[in-house]
CSV table of C-alpha atoms and ligand atoms in Angstrom, one decimal:
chain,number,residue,atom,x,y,z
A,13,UNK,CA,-1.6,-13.4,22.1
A,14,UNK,CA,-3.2,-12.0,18.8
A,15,UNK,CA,-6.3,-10.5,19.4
A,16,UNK,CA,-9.0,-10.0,15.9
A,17,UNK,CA,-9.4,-6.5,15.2
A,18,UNK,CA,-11.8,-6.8,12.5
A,19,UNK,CA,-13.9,-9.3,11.6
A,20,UNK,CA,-16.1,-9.4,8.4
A,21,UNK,CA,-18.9,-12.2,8.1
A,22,UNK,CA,-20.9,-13.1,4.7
A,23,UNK,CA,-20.5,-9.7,3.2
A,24,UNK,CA,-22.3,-9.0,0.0
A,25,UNK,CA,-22.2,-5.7,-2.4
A,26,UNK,CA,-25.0,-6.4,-5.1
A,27,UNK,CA,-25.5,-3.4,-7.7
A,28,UNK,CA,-28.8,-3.0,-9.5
A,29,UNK,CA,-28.7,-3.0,-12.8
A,30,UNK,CA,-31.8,-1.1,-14.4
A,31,UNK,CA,-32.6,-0.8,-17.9
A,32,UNK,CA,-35.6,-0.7,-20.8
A,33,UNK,CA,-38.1,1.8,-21.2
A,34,UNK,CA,-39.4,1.6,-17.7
A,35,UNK,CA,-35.9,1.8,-16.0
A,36,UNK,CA,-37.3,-1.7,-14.6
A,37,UNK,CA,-34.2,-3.9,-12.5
A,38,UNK,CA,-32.6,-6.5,-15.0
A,39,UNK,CA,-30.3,-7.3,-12.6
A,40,UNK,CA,-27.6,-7.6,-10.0
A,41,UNK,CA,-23.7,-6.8,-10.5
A,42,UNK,CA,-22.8,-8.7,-7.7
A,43,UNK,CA,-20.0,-6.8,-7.2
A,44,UNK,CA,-19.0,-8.9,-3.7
A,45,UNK,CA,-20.4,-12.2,-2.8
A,46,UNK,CA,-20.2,-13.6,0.1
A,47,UNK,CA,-16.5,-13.1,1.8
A,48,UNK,CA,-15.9,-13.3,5.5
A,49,UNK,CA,-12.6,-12.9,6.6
A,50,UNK,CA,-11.0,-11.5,9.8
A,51,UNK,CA,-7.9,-9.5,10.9
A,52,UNK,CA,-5.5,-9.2,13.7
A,53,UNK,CA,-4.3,-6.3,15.8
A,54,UNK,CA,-1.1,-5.3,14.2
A,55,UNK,CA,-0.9,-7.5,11.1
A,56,UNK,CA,-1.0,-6.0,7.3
A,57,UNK,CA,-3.8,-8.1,5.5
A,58,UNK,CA,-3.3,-7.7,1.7
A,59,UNK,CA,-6.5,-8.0,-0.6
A,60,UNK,CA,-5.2,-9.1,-4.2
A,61,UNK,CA,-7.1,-9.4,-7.6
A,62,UNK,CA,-7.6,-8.1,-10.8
A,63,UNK,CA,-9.4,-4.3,-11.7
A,64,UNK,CA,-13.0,-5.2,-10.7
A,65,UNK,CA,-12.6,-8.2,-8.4
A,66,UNK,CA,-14.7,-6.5,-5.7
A,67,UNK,CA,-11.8,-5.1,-3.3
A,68,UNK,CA,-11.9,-2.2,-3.3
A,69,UNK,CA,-16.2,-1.9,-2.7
A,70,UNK,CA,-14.9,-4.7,0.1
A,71,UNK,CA,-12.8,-1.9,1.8
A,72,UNK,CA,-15.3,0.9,1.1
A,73,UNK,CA,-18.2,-1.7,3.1
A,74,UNK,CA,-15.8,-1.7,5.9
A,75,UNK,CA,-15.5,2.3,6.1
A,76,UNK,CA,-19.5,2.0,5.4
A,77,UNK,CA,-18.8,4.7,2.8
A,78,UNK,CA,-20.8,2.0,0.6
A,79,UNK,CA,-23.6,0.3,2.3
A,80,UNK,CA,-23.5,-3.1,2.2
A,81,UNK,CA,-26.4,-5.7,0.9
A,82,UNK,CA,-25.7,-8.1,3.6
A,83,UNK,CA,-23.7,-9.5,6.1
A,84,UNK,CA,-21.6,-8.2,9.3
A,85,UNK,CA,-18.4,-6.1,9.8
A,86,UNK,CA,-17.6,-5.6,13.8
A,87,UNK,CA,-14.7,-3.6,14.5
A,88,UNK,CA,-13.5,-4.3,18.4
A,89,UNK,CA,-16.4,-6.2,19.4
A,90,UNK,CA,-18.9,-3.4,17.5
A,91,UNK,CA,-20.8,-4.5,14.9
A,92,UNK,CA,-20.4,-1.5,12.6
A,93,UNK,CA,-23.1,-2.5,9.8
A,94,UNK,CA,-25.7,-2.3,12.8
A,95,UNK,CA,-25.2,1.6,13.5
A,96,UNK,CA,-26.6,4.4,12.7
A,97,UNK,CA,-25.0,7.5,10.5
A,98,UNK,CA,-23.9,9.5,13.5
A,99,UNK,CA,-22.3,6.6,15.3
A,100,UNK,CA,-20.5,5.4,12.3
A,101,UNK,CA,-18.8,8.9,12.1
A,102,UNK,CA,-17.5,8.8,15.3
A,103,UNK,CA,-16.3,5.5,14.3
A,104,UNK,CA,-14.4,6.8,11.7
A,105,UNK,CA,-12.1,8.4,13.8
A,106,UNK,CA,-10.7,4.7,14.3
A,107,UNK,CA,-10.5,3.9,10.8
A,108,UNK,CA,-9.0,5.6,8.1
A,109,UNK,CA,-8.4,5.4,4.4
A,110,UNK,CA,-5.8,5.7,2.2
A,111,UNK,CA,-6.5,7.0,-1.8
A,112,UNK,CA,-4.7,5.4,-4.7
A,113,UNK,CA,-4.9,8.9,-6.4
A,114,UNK,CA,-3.7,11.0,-3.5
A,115,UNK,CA,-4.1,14.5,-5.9
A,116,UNK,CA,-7.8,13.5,-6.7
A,117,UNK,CA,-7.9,13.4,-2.9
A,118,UNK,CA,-6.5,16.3,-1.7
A,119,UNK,CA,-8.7,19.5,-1.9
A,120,UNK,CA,-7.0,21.6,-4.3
A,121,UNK,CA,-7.9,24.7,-2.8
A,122,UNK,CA,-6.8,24.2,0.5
A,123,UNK,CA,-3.7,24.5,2.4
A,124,UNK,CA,-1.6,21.0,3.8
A,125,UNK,CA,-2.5,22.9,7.2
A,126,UNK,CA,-6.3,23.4,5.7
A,127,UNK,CA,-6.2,19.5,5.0
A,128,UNK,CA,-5.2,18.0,8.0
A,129,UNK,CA,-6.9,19.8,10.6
A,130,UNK,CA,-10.3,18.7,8.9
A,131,UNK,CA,-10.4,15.3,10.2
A,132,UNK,CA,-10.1,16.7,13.7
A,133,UNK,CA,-12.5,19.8,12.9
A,134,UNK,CA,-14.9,17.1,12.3
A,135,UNK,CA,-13.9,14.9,15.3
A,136,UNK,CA,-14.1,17.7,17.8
A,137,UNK,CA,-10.4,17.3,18.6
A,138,UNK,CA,-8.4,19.4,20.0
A,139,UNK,CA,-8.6,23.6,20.2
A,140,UNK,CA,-7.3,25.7,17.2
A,141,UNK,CA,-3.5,25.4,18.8
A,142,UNK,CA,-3.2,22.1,20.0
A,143,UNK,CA,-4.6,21.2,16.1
A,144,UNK,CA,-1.9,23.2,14.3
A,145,UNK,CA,1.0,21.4,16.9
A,146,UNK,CA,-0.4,18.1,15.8
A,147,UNK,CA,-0.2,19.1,11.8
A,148,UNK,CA,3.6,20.1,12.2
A,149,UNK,CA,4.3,16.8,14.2
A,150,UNK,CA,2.4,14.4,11.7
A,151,UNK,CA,4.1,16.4,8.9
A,152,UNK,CA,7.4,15.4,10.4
A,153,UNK,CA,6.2,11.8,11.1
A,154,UNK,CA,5.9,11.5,7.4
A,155,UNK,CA,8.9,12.8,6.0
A,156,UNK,CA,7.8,16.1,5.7
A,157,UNK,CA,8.2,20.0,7.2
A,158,UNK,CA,6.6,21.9,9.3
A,159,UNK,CA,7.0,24.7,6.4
A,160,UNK,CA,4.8,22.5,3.3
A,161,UNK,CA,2.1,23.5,6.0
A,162,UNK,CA,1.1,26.7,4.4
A,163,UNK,CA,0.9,24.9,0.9
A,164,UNK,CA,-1.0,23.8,-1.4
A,165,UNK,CA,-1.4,19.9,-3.3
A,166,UNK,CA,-0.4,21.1,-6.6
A,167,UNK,CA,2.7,22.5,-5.1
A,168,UNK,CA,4.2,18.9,-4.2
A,169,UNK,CA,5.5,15.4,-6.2
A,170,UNK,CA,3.3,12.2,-6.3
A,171,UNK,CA,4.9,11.0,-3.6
A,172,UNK,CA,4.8,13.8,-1.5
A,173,UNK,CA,1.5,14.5,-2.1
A,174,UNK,CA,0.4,10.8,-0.8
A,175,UNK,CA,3.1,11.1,2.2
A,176,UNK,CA,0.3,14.1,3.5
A,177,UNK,CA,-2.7,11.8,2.4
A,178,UNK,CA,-1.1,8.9,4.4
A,179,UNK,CA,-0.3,12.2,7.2
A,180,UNK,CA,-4.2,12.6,7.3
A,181,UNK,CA,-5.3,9.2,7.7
A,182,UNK,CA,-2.9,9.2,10.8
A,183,UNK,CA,-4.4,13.0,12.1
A,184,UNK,CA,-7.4,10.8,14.3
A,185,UNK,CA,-4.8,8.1,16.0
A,186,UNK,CA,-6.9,5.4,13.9
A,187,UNK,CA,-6.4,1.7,14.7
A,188,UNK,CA,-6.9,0.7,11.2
A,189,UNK,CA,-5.9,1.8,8.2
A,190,UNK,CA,-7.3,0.6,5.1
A,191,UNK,CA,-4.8,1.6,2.0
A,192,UNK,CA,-6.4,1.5,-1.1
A,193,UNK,CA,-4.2,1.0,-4.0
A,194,UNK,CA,-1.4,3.5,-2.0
A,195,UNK,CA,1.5,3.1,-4.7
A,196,UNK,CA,-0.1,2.2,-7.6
A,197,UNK,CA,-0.2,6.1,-9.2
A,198,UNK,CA,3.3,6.3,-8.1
A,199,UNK,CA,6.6,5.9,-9.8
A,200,UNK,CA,8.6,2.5,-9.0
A,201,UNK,CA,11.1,4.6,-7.4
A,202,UNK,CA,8.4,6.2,-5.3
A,203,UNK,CA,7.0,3.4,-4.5
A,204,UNK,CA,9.1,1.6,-2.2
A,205,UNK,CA,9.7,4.6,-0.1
A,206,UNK,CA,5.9,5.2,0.7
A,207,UNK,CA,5.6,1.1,1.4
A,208,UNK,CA,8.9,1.7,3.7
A,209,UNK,CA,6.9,4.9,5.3
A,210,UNK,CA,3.9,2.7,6.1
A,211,UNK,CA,5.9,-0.3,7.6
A,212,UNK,CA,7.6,2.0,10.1
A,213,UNK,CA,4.5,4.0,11.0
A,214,UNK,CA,2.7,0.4,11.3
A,215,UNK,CA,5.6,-0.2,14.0
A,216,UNK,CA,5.7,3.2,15.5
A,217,UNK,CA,1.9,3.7,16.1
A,218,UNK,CA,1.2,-0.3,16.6
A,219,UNK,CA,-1.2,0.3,13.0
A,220,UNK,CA,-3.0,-2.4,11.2
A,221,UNK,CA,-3.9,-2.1,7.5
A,222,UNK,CA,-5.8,-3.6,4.8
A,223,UNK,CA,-3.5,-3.5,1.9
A,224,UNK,CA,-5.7,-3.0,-1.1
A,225,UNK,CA,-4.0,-3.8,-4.7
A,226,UNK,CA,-3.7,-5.7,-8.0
A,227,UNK,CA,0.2,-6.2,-7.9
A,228,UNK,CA,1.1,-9.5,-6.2
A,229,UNK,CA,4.8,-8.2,-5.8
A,230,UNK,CA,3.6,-4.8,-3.8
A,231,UNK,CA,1.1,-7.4,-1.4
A,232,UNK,CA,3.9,-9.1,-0.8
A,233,UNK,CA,6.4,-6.7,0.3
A,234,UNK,CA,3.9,-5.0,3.6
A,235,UNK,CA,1.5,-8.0,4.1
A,236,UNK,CA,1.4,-10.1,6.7
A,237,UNK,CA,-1.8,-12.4,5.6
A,238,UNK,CA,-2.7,-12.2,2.0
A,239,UNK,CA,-6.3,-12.7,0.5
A,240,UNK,CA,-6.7,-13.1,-3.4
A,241,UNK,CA,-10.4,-11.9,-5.0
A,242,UNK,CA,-11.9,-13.2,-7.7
A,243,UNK,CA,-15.3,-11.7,-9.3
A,244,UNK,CA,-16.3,-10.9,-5.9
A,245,UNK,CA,-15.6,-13.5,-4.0
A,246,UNK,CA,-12.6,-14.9,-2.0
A,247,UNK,CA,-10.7,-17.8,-3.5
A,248,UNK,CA,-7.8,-18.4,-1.2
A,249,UNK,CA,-5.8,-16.9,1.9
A,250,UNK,CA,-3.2,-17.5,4.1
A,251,UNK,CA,0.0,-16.4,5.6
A,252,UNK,CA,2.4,-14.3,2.9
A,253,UNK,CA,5.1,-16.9,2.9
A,254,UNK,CA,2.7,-20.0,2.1
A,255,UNK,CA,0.5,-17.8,-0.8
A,256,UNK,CA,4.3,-17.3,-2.5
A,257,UNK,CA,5.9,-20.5,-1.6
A,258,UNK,CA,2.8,-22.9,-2.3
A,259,UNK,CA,-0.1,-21.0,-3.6
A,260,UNK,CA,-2.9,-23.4,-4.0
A,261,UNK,CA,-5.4,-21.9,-6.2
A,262,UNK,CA,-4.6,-21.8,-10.0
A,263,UNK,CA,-5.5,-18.2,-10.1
A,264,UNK,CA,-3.0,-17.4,-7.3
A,265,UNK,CA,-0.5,-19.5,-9.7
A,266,UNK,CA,-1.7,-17.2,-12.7
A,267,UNK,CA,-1.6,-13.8,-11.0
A,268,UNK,CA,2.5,-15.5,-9.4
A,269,UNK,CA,3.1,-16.5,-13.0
A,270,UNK,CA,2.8,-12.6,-14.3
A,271,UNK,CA,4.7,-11.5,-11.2
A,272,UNK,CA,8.0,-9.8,-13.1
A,273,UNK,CA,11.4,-11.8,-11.6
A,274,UNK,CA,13.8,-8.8,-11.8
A,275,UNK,CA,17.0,-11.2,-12.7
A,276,UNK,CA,16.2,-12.4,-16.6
A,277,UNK,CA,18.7,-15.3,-16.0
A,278,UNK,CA,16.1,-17.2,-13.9
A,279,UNK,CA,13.6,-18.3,-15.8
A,280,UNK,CA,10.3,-20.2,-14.4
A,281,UNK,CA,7.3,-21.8,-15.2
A,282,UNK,CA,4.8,-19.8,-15.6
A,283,UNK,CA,1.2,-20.3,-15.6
A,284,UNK,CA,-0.1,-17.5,-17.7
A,285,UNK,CA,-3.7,-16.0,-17.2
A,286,UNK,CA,-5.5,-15.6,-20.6
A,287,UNK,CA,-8.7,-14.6,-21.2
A,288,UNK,CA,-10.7,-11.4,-20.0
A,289,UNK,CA,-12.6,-11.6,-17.1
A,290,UNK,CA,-16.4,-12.5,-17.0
A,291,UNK,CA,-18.8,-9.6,-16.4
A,292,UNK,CA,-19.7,-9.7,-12.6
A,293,UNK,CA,-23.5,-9.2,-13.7
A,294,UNK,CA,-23.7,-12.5,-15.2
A,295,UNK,CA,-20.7,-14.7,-13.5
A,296,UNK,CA,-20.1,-18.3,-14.5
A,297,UNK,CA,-22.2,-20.7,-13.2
A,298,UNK,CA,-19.7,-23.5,-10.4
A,299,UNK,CA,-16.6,-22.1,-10.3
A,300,UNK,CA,-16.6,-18.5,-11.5
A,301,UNK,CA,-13.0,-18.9,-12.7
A,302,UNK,CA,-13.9,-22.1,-14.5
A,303,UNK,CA,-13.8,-19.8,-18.5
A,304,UNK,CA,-10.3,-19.1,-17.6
A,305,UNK,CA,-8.8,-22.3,-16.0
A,306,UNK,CA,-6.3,-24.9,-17.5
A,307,UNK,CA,-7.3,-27.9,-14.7
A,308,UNK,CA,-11.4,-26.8,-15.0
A,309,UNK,CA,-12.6,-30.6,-14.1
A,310,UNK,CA,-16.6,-30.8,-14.9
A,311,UNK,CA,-17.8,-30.5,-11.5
A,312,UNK,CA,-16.3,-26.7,-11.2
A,313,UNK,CA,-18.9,-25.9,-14.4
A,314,UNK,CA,-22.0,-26.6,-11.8
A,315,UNK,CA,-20.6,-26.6,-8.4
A,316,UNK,CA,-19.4,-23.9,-6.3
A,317,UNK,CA,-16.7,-24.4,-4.7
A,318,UNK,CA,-16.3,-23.2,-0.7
A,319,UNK,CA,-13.7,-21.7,0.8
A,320,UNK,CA,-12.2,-24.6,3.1
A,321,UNK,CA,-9.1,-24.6,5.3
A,322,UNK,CA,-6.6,-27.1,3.0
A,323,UNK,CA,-3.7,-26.7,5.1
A,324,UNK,CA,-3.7,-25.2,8.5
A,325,UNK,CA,-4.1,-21.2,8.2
A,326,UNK,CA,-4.2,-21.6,4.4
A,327,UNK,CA,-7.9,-21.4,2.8
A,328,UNK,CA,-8.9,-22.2,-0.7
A,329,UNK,CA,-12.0,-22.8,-2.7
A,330,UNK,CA,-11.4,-25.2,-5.4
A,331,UNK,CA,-12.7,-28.5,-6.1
A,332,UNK,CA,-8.6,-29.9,-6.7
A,333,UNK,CA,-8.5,-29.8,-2.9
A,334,UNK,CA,-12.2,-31.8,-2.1
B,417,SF4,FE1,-10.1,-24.4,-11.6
B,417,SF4,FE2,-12.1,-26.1,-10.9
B,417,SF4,FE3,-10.4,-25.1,-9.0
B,417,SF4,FE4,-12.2,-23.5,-10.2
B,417,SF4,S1,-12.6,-25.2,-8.9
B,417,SF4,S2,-10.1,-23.1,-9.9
B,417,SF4,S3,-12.2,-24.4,-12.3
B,417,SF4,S4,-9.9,-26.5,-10.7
């Protein structure tokens, strides 16, 4: 039976924006609006969208490492938006993060050793031994020796150095992890080998993740359920199979249709997205993806358009499906 790990209602992330003479608020960069979504024990949800969509502040809200403007996360039953700052660290310990830039990171001037004991310095776990057992066996877990303990970040590749950020997140036993951008810094070749380590750790340790990234082909590869983001707010989601085989929202279709095919004899219509995205301080008015869409009718210019199941398990908001 799946069981909901994680379940986010009517989240919002509005930004102030201050200007003039008198630093006096001109604004809001509504940075997320409105998403609820939820996720189950032991599934990979992947959060797609362009660079300034809103998912990455989404997965920051959920750590509480940016406080959100409104709405509810509850991890296992908790609701974590309703504690304080001392039960939110201990809270921690259940959910980790995952950096896209694993050397920005990584303390420079600590030891591998240095870097993974912290989390359980902080956590209270463990005595001085039983802490340095636990850094040679996650070190292993990861590809790793027990011998890059006594080093430092500079001393390792890109991919290394994100095997011991992924080796950290794991120090605490965390339930979730929420991987933002994991791959992205790293070479192609790199890549599939980290996305490889996280699908057998996910197995091994019965993880579940929030995949965070802008590269539909990456999603695809780890994630179970896939959500797509657009200026802050959720346009569709469903299972990974159905967002590739029939996405309905024509920016799913756009973000598919820059999707590289690696054989160039196949060739496919593609539905090109053009045009830069509209500044998240003033969004479009109905559909915020209206500026940028080829089957724009004239309710999406005045009308919002909710996120509605279309098809069972698959969610869009777009007024072609009303
Ligand atoms: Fe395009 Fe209208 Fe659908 Fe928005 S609501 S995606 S503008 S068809």
């Amino acid at each position: 039976m799946t069981e909901v790990l994680l379940e986010v209602n009517q989240l919002k992330k509005y930004f102030p924006v201050t200007g003039g003479l008198f630093g006096r608020k001109q604004g809001d960069v509504k940075a997320v609006d409105d998403i609820s979504f939820f996720v189950n024990k032991g599934e990979t949800l992947g959060l797609v969208g362009e660079s300034g969509c809103g998912k990455s502040t989404t997965g920051r809200m959920l750590m509480r490492l940016i406080e959100p403007t409104e709405g509810k996360v509850v991890f296992e039953g908790k609701e974590l938006t309703a504690l304080n700052s001392a039960e939110m660290r201990k809270m921690r310990k259940e959910m980790q993060m995952v950096f896209q830039d694993p050397f920005a990171s990584l303390n420079p001037r600590h030891t591998v050793e240095q870097i993974l004991e912290e989390p359980l310095i902080v956590h209270g776990i463990g005595n001085k031994e039983e802490r340095k057992q636990r850094v040679r066996e996650m070190l292993e877990v990861v590809g790793l020796s027990s011998y890059h303990a006594k080093r430092y970040p500079h001393q390792f590749s890109g991919g290394q150095r994100q095997r011991i950020g992924i080796a950290r997140a794991l120090m605490t036993k965390p339930k979730l992890i929420i991987a933002d951008e994991p791959v992205s810094a790293l070479d192609v070749s790199i890549q599939s080998q980290v996305l490889n380590l996280l699908e057998d750790l996910q197995k091994e340790f019965q993880l579940t993740y929030i995949f965070i990234a802008h590269d539909l082909g990456v999603v695809k590869h780890i994630s179970d359920r896939v959500g797509v983001m657009y200026l802050g707010r959720l346009v569709e989601i469903t299972t990974s199979e159905q967002l590739y085989d029939k996405p309905l929202h024509p920016y799913t279709k756009a973000l598919l249709g820059a999707v590289p095919i690696p054989d160039p004899t196949i060739k496919k219509d593609r539905e090109l997205l053009t045009g830069d995205i509209p500044s998240p301080q003033n969004p479009p008015a109905g559909c915020a993806f209206h500026t940028r869409c080829k089957e724009c009718m004239e309710i999406c210019k005045t009308e919002r358009p909710q996120l509605k199941e279309i098809e069972p398990g698959h969610f869009a908001a777009c007024h072609l499906y009303s």
